Structures are given as C-alpha cells and as structure tokens.
Coordinates of N, CA and C and ligand atoms in Angstrom, one line a residue:
M70 N 88.6 65.9 -39.9 CA 87.8 65.5 -38.7 C 87.7 63.9 -38.8
S71 N 87.7 63.3 -37.6 CA 87.7 61.8 -37.7 C 86.3 61.3 -38.0
S72 N 86.3 60.0 -38.4 CA 85.1 59.4 -38.9 C 84.0 59.2 -37.8
L73 N 82.8 58.9 -38.2 CA 81.8 58.6 -37.2 C 81.6 57.1 -37.0
T74 N 81.5 56.7 -35.7 CA 81.2 55.3 -35.5 C 79.7 55.2 -35.0
I75 N 79.0 54.3 -35.7 CA 77.6 54.1 -35.4 C 77.3 52.7 -34.9
A76 N 76.7 52.6 -33.7 CA 76.3 51.3 -33.1 C 75.0 50.9 -33.7
M77 N 75.0 49.8 -34.4 CA 73.7 49.3 -35.0 C 73.2 48.1 -34.2
P78 N 71.9 48.0 -34.0 CA 71.3 46.9 -33.3 C 71.2 45.7 -34.2
K79 N 71.8 44.5 -33.8 CA 71.6 43.3 -34.6 C 70.2 42.9 -34.5
G80 N 69.7 42.0 -35.3 CA 68.3 41.5 -35.1 C 67.3 42.2 -35.9
R81 N 66.1 42.3 -35.4 CA 64.9 42.7 -36.2 C 65.0 44.2 -36.6
I82 N 65.7 45.1 -35.9 CA 65.7 46.5 -36.3 C 66.8 46.7 -37.5
F83 N 67.7 45.8 -37.5 CA 68.9 46.0 -38.4 C 68.5 46.3 -39.9
E84 N 67.7 45.4 -40.4 CA 67.4 45.5 -41.9 C 66.7 46.8 -42.2
E85 N 65.8 47.2 -41.3 CA 65.0 48.5 -41.5 C 66.0 49.7 -41.4
A86 N 66.9 49.6 -40.5 CA 67.9 50.7 -40.3 C 68.8 50.8 -41.5
V87 N 69.2 49.7 -42.0 CA 70.1 49.7 -43.2 C 69.4 50.3 -44.4
E88 N 68.1 49.9 -44.5 CA 67.3 50.4 -45.6 C 67.1 51.9 -45.5
L89 N 66.9 52.4 -44.3 CA 66.8 53.8 -44.1 C 68.0 54.6 -44.4
L90 N 69.2 54.1 -44.0 CA 70.5 54.7 -44.3 C 70.7 54.7 -45.8
R91 N 70.3 53.6 -46.5 CA 70.5 53.6 -48.0 C 69.6 54.6 -48.6
K92 N 68.4 54.7 -48.2 CA 67.5 55.7 -48.7 C 68.0 57.1 -48.5
A93 N 68.8 57.3 -47.4 CA 69.4 58.6 -47.1 C 70.7 58.8 -47.9
D94 N 70.9 57.9 -48.9 CA 72.0 58.0 -49.8 C 73.3 57.6 -49.3
Y95 N 73.3 56.8 -48.3 CA 74.6 56.2 -47.8 C 74.8 55.0 -48.6
N96 N 76.0 54.9 -49.1 CA 76.4 53.7 -50.0 C 76.9 52.6 -49.1
L97 N 76.1 51.7 -48.6 CA 76.5 50.7 -47.7 C 76.8 49.4 -48.5
P98 N 78.0 48.8 -48.3 CA 78.4 47.6 -49.1 C 77.5 46.3 -48.7
P99 N 77.6 45.3 -49.6 CA 76.9 44.1 -49.4 C 77.1 43.4 -48.1
E100 N 78.2 43.7 -47.4 CA 78.5 43.1 -46.1 C 77.3 43.4 -45.1
F101 N 76.5 44.4 -45.4 CA 75.4 44.7 -44.6 C 74.2 43.8 -44.8
D102 N 74.3 43.0 -45.9 CA 73.1 42.1 -46.2 C 73.4 40.7 -45.7
D103 N 74.7 40.3 -45.7 CA 75.0 38.9 -45.3 C 76.4 38.8 -44.8
S104 N 76.6 39.0 -43.5 CA 77.9 38.9 -43.0 C 77.8 38.6 -41.5
R105 N 78.9 38.0 -40.9 CA 79.0 37.8 -39.5 C 79.9 38.8 -38.9
K106 N 80.4 39.8 -39.7 CA 81.3 40.8 -39.1 C 80.7 41.7 -38.1
L107 N 81.4 42.0 -37.1 CA 80.9 42.9 -36.0 C 81.3 44.4 -36.2
I108 N 82.3 44.6 -37.0 CA 82.8 45.9 -37.3 C 82.8 46.1 -38.8
I109 N 82.1 47.0 -39.4 CA 82.1 47.2 -40.8 C 82.6 48.6 -41.1
E110 N 83.7 48.7 -41.8 CA 84.2 50.1 -42.2 C 83.6 50.5 -43.5
V111 N 83.2 51.7 -43.6 CA 82.8 52.2 -44.9 C 83.6 53.5 -45.2
P112 N 84.8 53.3 -45.6 CA 85.7 54.5 -45.7 C 85.2 55.6 -46.7
E113 N 84.6 55.1 -47.8 CA 84.1 56.1 -48.7 C 83.0 57.1 -48.2
E114 N 82.4 56.6 -47.1 CA 81.4 57.5 -46.4 C 81.9 58.1 -45.1
D115 N 83.2 57.7 -44.8 CA 83.8 58.2 -43.6 C 83.0 57.7 -42.4
L116 N 82.5 56.4 -42.5 CA 81.7 55.8 -41.4 C 82.3 54.5 -41.0
R117 N 82.0 54.2 -39.7 CA 82.4 52.8 -39.2 C 81.2 52.4 -38.4
F118 N 80.8 51.1 -38.6 CA 79.6 50.6 -38.0 C 80.0 49.5 -37.0
I119 N 79.4 49.4 -35.8 CA 79.6 48.3 -35.0 C 78.3 47.6 -34.8
L120 N 78.2 46.3 -34.8 CA 77.0 45.6 -34.7 C 76.8 45.0 -33.3
A121 N 75.9 45.5 -32.5 CA 75.7 45.1 -31.1 C 74.4 44.5 -30.8
K122 N 74.2 43.9 -29.7 CA 72.9 43.4 -29.2 C 72.1 44.7 -29.0
P123 N 70.8 44.7 -29.4 CA 70.0 45.9 -29.3 C 70.0 46.5 -27.9
M124 N 70.0 45.7 -26.8 CA 69.9 46.3 -25.5 C 71.3 46.9 -25.1
D125 N 72.3 46.6 -25.8 CA 73.7 47.2 -25.5 C 74.0 48.4 -26.2
V126 N 73.2 48.8 -27.2 CA 73.6 49.9 -28.1 C 73.8 51.2 -27.2
P127 N 72.9 51.6 -26.3 CA 73.1 52.8 -25.5 C 74.4 52.7 -24.6
T128 N 74.8 51.5 -24.3 CA 76.1 51.4 -23.5 C 77.3 51.8 -24.3
Y129 N 77.3 51.4 -25.5 CA 78.5 51.7 -26.4 C 78.5 53.2 -26.6
V130 N 77.3 53.8 -26.8 CA 77.2 55.2 -27.1 C 77.5 56.1 -25.8
E131 N 77.0 55.6 -24.7 CA 77.3 56.3 -23.4 C 78.8 56.4 -23.2
H132 N 79.5 55.3 -23.4 CA 81.0 55.2 -23.2 C 81.8 55.9 -24.3
G133 N 81.1 56.3 -25.3 CA 81.8 57.1 -26.4 C 82.6 56.2 -27.3
V134 N 82.5 54.9 -27.3 CA 83.2 54.1 -28.3 C 82.4 54.1 -29.6
A135 N 81.1 54.4 -29.5 CA 80.3 54.8 -30.7 C 79.8 56.2 -30.5
D136 N 79.9 57.0 -31.6 CA 79.4 58.4 -31.5 C 77.9 58.4 -31.5
L137 N 77.3 57.5 -32.3 CA 75.9 57.4 -32.5 C 75.4 56.0 -32.4
G138 N 74.1 55.8 -32.3 CA 73.5 54.5 -32.2 C 72.1 54.5 -32.6
I139 N 71.6 53.3 -32.9 CA 70.1 53.2 -33.2 C 69.6 52.2 -32.1
A140 N 68.6 52.7 -31.4 CA 68.0 51.9 -30.3 C 66.5 52.0 -30.2
G141 N 65.9 51.0 -29.8 CA 64.4 51.0 -29.6 C 64.1 51.9 -28.4
K142 N 63.0 52.6 -28.4 CA 62.6 53.5 -27.2 C 62.5 52.6 -26.0
D143 N 62.1 51.3 -26.2 CA 62.0 50.4 -25.0 C 63.4 50.3 -24.3
V144 N 64.4 50.1 -25.1 CA 65.8 50.0 -24.6 C 66.2 51.3 -23.9
M145 N 65.8 52.4 -24.5 CA 66.2 53.7 -23.9 C 65.5 53.9 -22.5
L146 N 64.2 53.5 -22.4 CA 63.5 53.6 -21.2 C 64.1 52.7 -20.1
E147 N 64.5 51.5 -20.6 CA 65.0 50.5 -19.6 C 66.4 50.8 -19.1
E148 N 67.2 51.3 -20.0 CA 68.6 51.5 -19.7 C 69.0 52.9 -19.1
E149 N 68.2 53.9 -19.4 CA 68.4 55.2 -18.9 C 69.8 55.7 -19.0
R150 N 70.4 55.5 -20.1 CA 71.8 55.9 -20.3 C 72.0 57.4 -20.5
D151 N 73.2 57.9 -20.3 CA 73.5 59.3 -20.4 C 73.8 59.6 -21.9
V152 N 72.8 59.6 -22.7 CA 72.9 59.9 -24.2 C 71.8 60.8 -24.6
Y153 N 71.9 61.5 -25.7 CA 70.8 62.3 -26.2 C 70.1 61.5 -27.3
E154 N 68.8 61.8 -27.4 CA 68.0 61.2 -28.5 C 67.9 62.3 -29.5
L155 N 68.3 62.0 -30.8 CA 68.3 63.0 -31.8 C 67.1 63.0 -32.7
L156 N 66.7 61.8 -33.0 CA 65.6 61.6 -34.0 C 64.8 60.4 -33.7
D157 N 63.5 60.5 -34.0 CA 62.6 59.3 -34.0 C 62.7 58.8 -35.5
L158 N 63.2 57.6 -35.6 CA 63.4 57.1 -37.0 C 62.2 56.5 -37.5
R159 N 61.2 56.3 -36.7 CA 59.9 55.8 -37.1 C 60.0 54.4 -37.8
I160 N 60.9 53.6 -37.3 CA 61.0 52.2 -37.8 C 60.8 51.2 -36.6
S161 N 60.5 50.0 -37.0 CA 60.4 48.9 -36.0 C 59.4 49.3 -34.9
G162 N 58.2 49.7 -35.3 CA 57.1 50.1 -34.4 C 56.5 48.9 -33.6
C163 N 56.3 49.1 -32.4 CA 55.6 48.1 -31.5 C 55.2 48.9 -30.3
Y164 N 54.7 48.2 -29.2 CA 54.5 48.9 -28.0 C 54.7 48.0 -26.8
L165 N 54.8 48.6 -25.6 CA 54.9 47.8 -24.4 C 53.6 47.7 -23.7
A166 N 53.2 46.5 -23.3 CA 51.9 46.3 -22.7 C 52.0 45.4 -21.5
V167 N 50.9 45.5 -20.6 CA 50.7 44.6 -19.5 C 49.8 43.5 -20.1
A168 N 50.1 42.2 -19.9 CA 49.2 41.2 -20.4 C 49.1 40.0 -19.4
G169 N 48.2 39.2 -19.6 CA 48.0 38.1 -18.7 C 46.9 37.1 -19.2
L170 N 46.6 36.1 -18.4 CA 45.5 35.2 -18.7 C 44.2 35.9 -18.7
R171 N 43.3 35.6 -19.6 CA 42.0 36.2 -19.7 C 41.2 36.1 -18.3
N172 N 40.4 37.1 -18.0 CA 39.6 37.0 -16.8 C 40.3 36.7 -15.5
T173 N 41.5 37.2 -15.3 CA 42.2 36.9 -14.1 C 42.5 38.2 -13.4
K174 N 42.5 38.2 -12.1 CA 42.9 39.4 -11.3 C 44.3 39.2 -10.8
M175 N 45.0 40.3 -10.6 CA 46.3 40.1 -10.0 C 46.2 39.8 -8.5
S176 N 47.1 39.0 -8.0 CA 47.1 38.7 -6.6 C 47.1 40.0 -5.8
D177 N 46.4 40.0 -4.6 CA 46.3 41.2 -3.8 C 47.6 41.5 -3.1
V178 N 48.4 40.5 -2.9 CA 49.7 40.7 -2.2 C 50.8 40.4 -3.1
A179 N 51.6 41.5 -3.4 CA 52.8 41.4 -4.2 C 52.6 40.5 -5.4
P180 N 51.7 40.9 -6.4 CA 51.6 40.2 -7.6 C 52.9 40.1 -8.4
K181 N 53.1 39.0 -9.1 CA 54.4 38.8 -9.8 C 54.2 39.2 -11.2
I182 N 55.2 39.9 -11.6 CA 55.3 40.5 -13.0 C 56.5 40.0 -13.7
A183 N 56.4 39.2 -14.7 CA 57.5 38.7 -15.5 C 57.8 39.6 -16.6
T184 N 59.1 39.9 -16.9 CA 59.5 40.9 -17.9 C 60.9 40.8 -18.2
K185 N 61.2 41.3 -19.5 CA 62.6 41.5 -19.9 C 63.0 43.0 -19.5
Y186 N 62.0 43.8 -19.0 CA 62.2 45.2 -18.8 C 61.9 45.5 -17.3
P187 N 62.7 45.1 -16.4 CA 62.5 45.3 -15.0 C 62.3 46.7 -14.5
N188 N 63.1 47.6 -15.1 CA 63.0 49.1 -14.7 C 61.7 49.7 -15.2
V189 N 61.4 49.4 -16.5 CA 60.1 50.0 -17.0 C 59.0 49.4 -16.2
A190 N 59.0 48.1 -15.9 CA 57.8 47.5 -15.2 C 57.7 48.1 -13.8
S191 N 58.9 48.2 -13.1 CA 58.8 48.7 -11.7 C 58.3 50.1 -11.7
S192 N 58.8 51.0 -12.6 CA 58.3 52.4 -12.7 C 56.8 52.4 -12.9
Y193 N 56.4 51.6 -13.9 CA 55.0 51.6 -14.3 C 54.1 51.3 -13.1
F194 N 54.4 50.2 -12.4 CA 53.5 49.8 -11.3 C 53.6 50.7 -10.1
R195 N 54.8 51.3 -9.9 CA 55.0 52.3 -8.9 C 54.0 53.5 -9.1
E196 N 54.0 53.9 -10.4 CA 53.1 55.1 -10.7 C 51.7 54.7 -10.5
Q197 N 51.3 53.4 -10.7 CA 50.0 53.0 -10.5 C 49.6 52.8 -9.0
G198 N 50.7 52.9 -8.2 CA 50.5 52.7 -6.7 C 50.4 51.2 -6.4
E199 N 50.9 50.4 -7.2 CA 50.9 48.9 -6.9 C 52.2 48.4 -6.5
Q200 N 52.3 47.6 -5.4 CA 53.5 47.0 -5.0 C 53.6 45.6 -5.7
V201 N 54.6 45.4 -6.5 CA 54.7 44.2 -7.2 C 56.1 43.5 -7.1
E202 N 56.1 42.3 -7.4 CA 57.4 41.6 -7.4 C 57.8 41.4 -8.9
I203 N 59.0 41.9 -9.2 CA 59.4 41.8 -10.6 C 60.2 40.5 -10.8
I204 N 59.9 39.7 -11.8 CA 60.7 38.5 -12.1 C 61.3 38.8 -13.5
K205 N 62.6 38.9 -13.5 CA 63.3 39.2 -14.8 C 63.5 37.9 -15.6
L206 N 63.0 37.9 -16.8 CA 63.3 36.8 -17.8 C 64.0 37.4 -19.0
N207 N 64.6 36.5 -19.8 CA 65.3 36.9 -21.0 C 64.6 36.7 -22.3
G208 N 63.5 36.0 -22.3 CA 62.7 35.7 -23.5 C 61.6 34.8 -23.2
S209 N 60.8 34.5 -24.2 CA 59.6 33.7 -24.0 C 58.8 34.1 -22.8
I210 N 58.6 35.4 -22.7 CA 58.0 36.0 -21.5 C 56.5 35.5 -21.3
E211 N 55.9 35.2 -22.5 CA 54.5 34.8 -22.4 C 54.3 33.5 -21.7
L212 N 55.4 32.7 -21.6 CA 55.3 31.4 -20.9 C 54.9 31.6 -19.4
A213 N 55.4 32.7 -18.8 CA 55.3 32.9 -17.4 C 53.9 32.8 -16.8
P214 N 52.9 33.5 -17.3 CA 51.5 33.3 -16.8 C 50.9 31.9 -17.1
L215 N 51.4 31.3 -18.2 CA 50.8 30.0 -18.6 C 51.2 28.9 -17.6
I216 N 52.4 29.0 -17.0 CA 52.8 28.0 -16.1 C 52.8 28.4 -14.7
G217 N 52.2 29.6 -14.4 CA 52.0 30.0 -13.0 C 53.2 30.7 -12.4
L218 N 54.1 31.2 -13.2 CA 55.3 31.9 -12.6 C 54.9 33.3 -12.3
A219 N 54.0 33.9 -13.1 CA 53.6 35.3 -12.9 C 52.2 35.6 -13.1
D220 N 51.6 36.6 -12.4 CA 50.2 37.1 -12.6 C 50.1 37.8 -14.0
R221 N 51.1 38.6 -14.2 CA 51.1 39.5 -15.4 C 52.5 39.5 -16.1
I222 N 52.5 39.9 -17.3 CA 53.8 40.1 -18.0 C 53.8 41.6 -18.5
V223 N 55.0 42.1 -18.6 CA 55.2 43.4 -19.3 C 56.1 43.1 -20.5
D224 N 55.6 43.2 -21.7 CA 56.4 42.8 -22.8 C 56.0 43.6 -24.1
I225 N 56.8 43.4 -25.1 CA 56.5 44.0 -26.4 C 55.4 43.3 -27.1
V226 N 54.5 44.1 -27.7 CA 53.5 43.6 -28.6 C 53.7 44.2 -29.9
S227 N 53.6 43.4 -31.0 CA 53.7 44.0 -32.3 C 52.4 43.6 -33.1
T228 N 52.4 42.4 -33.6 CA 51.1 42.0 -34.3 C 50.1 41.5 -33.3
G229 N 50.5 41.1 -32.1 CA 49.6 40.6 -31.1 C 49.4 39.1 -31.3
R230 N 50.2 38.5 -32.2 CA 50.0 37.1 -32.5 C 50.5 36.2 -31.3
T231 N 51.6 36.6 -30.7 CA 52.2 35.7 -29.6 C 51.2 35.7 -28.4
L232 N 50.6 36.8 -28.1 CA 49.6 36.8 -27.0 C 48.4 35.9 -27.4
K233 N 47.9 36.1 -28.6 CA 46.7 35.4 -29.1 C 46.9 33.9 -29.1
E234 N 48.0 33.5 -29.7 CA 48.3 32.1 -29.8 C 48.6 31.4 -28.5
N235 N 48.8 32.2 -27.4 CA 49.1 31.6 -26.1 C 47.9 31.9 -25.2
G236 N 46.8 32.3 -25.7 CA 45.6 32.5 -24.9 C 45.7 33.7 -23.9
L237 N 46.5 34.7 -24.2 CA 46.7 35.8 -23.3 C 46.0 37.0 -23.8
V238 N 45.7 38.0 -22.9 CA 45.0 39.2 -23.4 C 45.8 40.4 -22.8
E239 N 45.7 41.5 -23.5 CA 46.3 42.7 -23.1 C 45.5 43.4 -22.1
Y240 N 46.0 43.8 -20.9 CA 45.3 44.6 -19.9 C 45.5 46.1 -20.0
E241 N 46.7 46.5 -20.3 CA 47.0 47.9 -20.4 C 48.1 48.2 -21.4
T242 N 48.0 49.3 -22.1 CA 49.2 49.7 -23.0 C 50.0 50.6 -22.1
I243 N 51.3 50.4 -22.2 CA 52.2 51.3 -21.4 C 52.7 52.4 -22.2
V244 N 53.4 52.1 -23.4 CA 54.0 53.1 -24.2 C 54.3 52.6 -25.6
G245 N 54.1 53.5 -26.6 CA 54.4 53.2 -28.0 C 55.9 53.2 -28.2
I246 N 56.4 52.4 -29.0 CA 57.9 52.2 -29.2 C 58.2 52.4 -30.7
T247 N 59.3 53.2 -31.0 CA 59.9 53.2 -32.3 C 61.4 53.2 -32.1
S248 N 62.2 53.1 -33.1 CA 63.6 53.2 -33.0 C 64.1 54.6 -33.0
R249 N 65.1 54.9 -32.3 CA 65.6 56.3 -32.1 C 67.1 56.4 -32.6
L250 N 67.5 57.5 -33.1 CA 68.9 57.8 -33.3 C 69.4 58.5 -32.1
I251 N 70.5 57.9 -31.4 CA 71.0 58.5 -30.2 C 72.5 58.9 -30.4
V252 N 72.9 59.8 -29.5 CA 74.3 60.3 -29.7 C 75.0 60.5 -28.4
N253 N 76.3 60.3 -28.4 CA 77.1 60.6 -27.2 C 77.2 62.1 -27.1
P254 N 77.0 62.7 -25.9 CA 77.0 64.2 -25.7 C 78.3 64.8 -26.1
V255 N 79.4 64.2 -25.9 CA 80.7 64.8 -26.3 C 80.9 64.7 -27.8
S256 N 80.5 63.6 -28.4 CA 80.6 63.5 -29.9 C 79.7 64.6 -30.5
Y257 N 78.6 64.8 -29.9 CA 77.7 65.8 -30.5 C 78.3 67.2 -30.5
R258 N 79.1 67.5 -29.6 CA 79.8 68.8 -29.6 C 81.0 68.8 -30.5
M259 N 81.8 67.6 -30.5 CA 83.0 67.6 -31.2 C 82.9 67.3 -32.7
K260 N 81.8 66.6 -33.1 CA 81.6 66.2 -34.5 C 80.3 66.7 -35.0
D261 N 80.0 67.9 -34.6 CA 78.6 68.4 -34.9 C 78.3 68.5 -36.4
E262 N 79.3 68.9 -37.2 CA 79.0 69.0 -38.6 C 78.6 67.7 -39.3
K263 N 79.4 66.7 -39.0 CA 79.2 65.4 -39.6 C 77.8 64.8 -39.1
I264 N 77.5 65.0 -37.8 CA 76.3 64.5 -37.2 C 75.1 65.3 -37.8
E265 N 75.2 66.6 -37.9 CA 74.1 67.4 -38.5 C 73.8 66.9 -39.9
D266 N 74.9 66.6 -40.7 CA 74.7 66.1 -42.0 C 73.9 64.8 -42.0
L267 N 74.3 63.9 -41.2 CA 73.5 62.6 -41.1 C 72.1 62.9 -40.7
V268 N 71.9 63.8 -39.7 CA 70.5 64.0 -39.2 C 69.7 64.7 -40.3
T269 N 70.3 65.6 -41.1 CA 69.5 66.3 -42.2 C 69.1 65.2 -43.2
R270 N 70.1 64.4 -43.6 CA 69.8 63.4 -44.6 C 68.7 62.4 -44.2
L271 N 68.8 62.0 -42.9 CA 67.7 61.1 -42.4 C 66.4 61.8 -42.3
T272 N 66.4 63.0 -41.8 CA 65.1 63.8 -41.6 C 64.4 63.9 -43.0
R273 N 65.2 64.1 -44.0 CA 64.6 64.3 -45.4 C 63.8 63.0 -45.8
I274 N 64.3 61.8 -45.3 CA 63.7 60.6 -45.7 C 62.5 60.3 -44.8
I275 N 62.7 60.6 -43.5 CA 61.6 60.3 -42.5 C 60.4 61.2 -42.7
G276 N 60.7 62.5 -43.1 CA 59.7 63.5 -43.3 C 59.3 64.2 -42.1
Ligands
ATP450 N1 57.7 42.1 -32.1 C1 58.8 42.7 -31.5 N2 59.4 42.1 -30.4 C2 60.5 42.6 -29.9 N3 61.1 43.7 -30.2 C3 60.5 44.4 -31.3 C4 59.4 43.9 -31.9 N4 59.1 44.8 -32.9 C5 60.0 45.7 -32.9 N5 60.9 45.5 -31.9 C6 62.1 46.3 -31.5 O1 63.2 45.5 -31.7 C7 64.1 45.5 -30.6 C8 64.5 44.1 -30.3 O2 65.1 43.5 -31.4 P1 65.5 41.9 -31.3 O3 64.2 41.1 -31.0 O4 66.2 41.6 -32.6 O5 66.5 41.9 -30.1 P2 66.5 41.1 -28.8 O6 65.3 41.5 -27.9 O7 67.9 41.4 -28.2 O8 66.3 39.7 -29.2 P3 67.0 38.4 -28.8 O9 67.3 38.5 -27.3 O10 65.8 37.4 -29.1 O11 68.1 38.2 -29.7 C9 63.3 46.1 -29.5 O12 64.2 46.8 -28.7 C10 62.2 46.9 -30.1 O13 62.5 48.2 -30.1
PRP451 O1 53.0 40.7 -31.1 P1 54.0 39.8 -31.8 O2 54.1 40.2 -33.3 O3 53.7 38.4 -31.6 O4 55.4 40.1 -31.2 C1 55.7 40.1 -29.8 C2 56.6 39.0 -29.4 O5 57.9 39.2 -30.1 C3 58.9 39.3 -29.1 O6 59.5 38.1 -28.8 P2 60.7 37.5 -29.6 O7 60.2 37.0 -31.0 O8 61.8 38.6 -29.7 O9 61.2 36.3 -28.8 P3 61.7 36.2 -27.3 O10 60.5 35.7 -26.6 O11 62.8 35.3 -27.3 O12 62.1 37.6 -26.8 C4 58.2 39.8 -27.9 O13 58.9 39.6 -26.7 C5 56.9 39.1 -27.9 O14 57.0 37.8 -27.4

C-alpha cells in the first residue's frame, strides 16, 4: 500500500503537532526541528509530510494531494472544505471572539467588522440578525478599531494579551478552537488501515 502524505501547518501549531506525533511513537528526524524544507520524507515510517500555510491545509487535503492534515477548527469553519474531521487533537487551544473598544456601541447602520475570518464573521452576525459590513484583513486585526476602520473585530484570542495591551475588550465569545486531524474522503476509504493505525496511536496519547 502507498505511503501516507500529511499536510502540516507551519507556524504556531507545528511544534505541538510534531511533539504529539513523536509521543505517538513516530520517529521524526531532526529536519522537523530546524529546516526550511517544505516536503519531508520519512521512509522508515512510510510517511511524507508537506509543510503548508495553516489556512491552506484543508485545500491540500480536499484536492487529495495530502491524505491527511492538521488544521485549526477556525480554519475548518472558515474554509468549509470537503474533508472529514477524524480527531480533536486538543492542541493549540484558543477561541474566536468579537472585540472592540471599551464602552462602545456598534453603529446602527451596517457596522463594520474587521477580520481574517470573513465567512465565520458573516455567519455569526447573520445568526444574530445583524446586517454588517465585513472588512477582510490579513493580520494585526486589533488595529482596525483603534484607528476607526471598524466598530468590532472577529479574531482569535489566546492569552488575551493583544486585546489588553491595545485597550480592547471582548464582547462575545463565538467558538472554542483546537487543532483537528482531517482526512480526504477517498484516502479514508483507500488507505483505511494505515489511517486507522495513526488514529489509534494518536488517540492513545490524547486520551
Ligand atoms: N494566539 C493565536 N493566534 C492565532 N492562531 C492561534 C493562536 N493560538 C492558536 N492558534 C491556532 O494557530 C493557527 C494559526 O497559526 P499561525 O498564527 O502560525 O498561522 P497564520 O495565522 O497563518 O499566521 P501568519 O499569517 O501570521 O503567518 C490558527 O488557525 C489557530 O487554530
Ligand atoms: O490573545 P493573544 O495571546 O494575545 O493572541 C491573540 C493574537 O494572536 C494572533 O495574532 P498573530 O500573533 O498571529 O499576529 P497577526 O496579527 O499577524 O495575525 C491573533 O490574531 C491575535 O492578534
């Protein structure tokens, strides 16, 4: 049977994901600790890893160029890709929240919401019955209310430090986030034994 390809998110999830795989007894070489390589082969484990931007992981898995991937629940909700979620890996915990300047009300007419998550934000405010204008940004989201670009932001909160240091407060929690193991539906059928083995080994560690 052919090897498994796993799409790993570069950045803050990566280290925790590698640690989890190592605890599950996968022998991952030092390239995982210090390398700029985007494809890492681990022939002795019959695995191949591709290192992608976190938001792109479900895209690689949906297209089947990766059998499996690790992605934040935030990314899953935003991207809505045709993949299955197999496991909650319980790493890289944080949550999505609505925040803004203290003691402010949203504008009555089409309040502006700045976010890296336009789909999540649109759905959230639609469910609340609020008509809003979404402004898509790619980072430093907390800047938007400070300089009058938006009434509110929808963004990730982890320690709460970024909000606090910028004089912002949280108004509502939207959803808790952890990283998930995701799979391509066809791979799941064709490579079921190998995937089940990985899931069993990870489940044993996660508990
Ligand atoms: N404090 C946090 N801020 C952002 N993402 C977090 C945080 N804590 C955990 N995460 C998880 O990490 C993922 C983002 O990782 P990371 O910040 O490395 O990527 P990114 O958003 O593409 O960053 P950048 O665009 O700055 O490179 C999110 O999808 C989320 O699930
Ligand atoms: O609650 P905290 O622990 O402060 O973490 C939350 C912050 O971290 C993330 O930003 P990131 O560092 O990825 O930078 P970015 O603005 O470039 O996305 C997120 O978008 C928040 O700004």
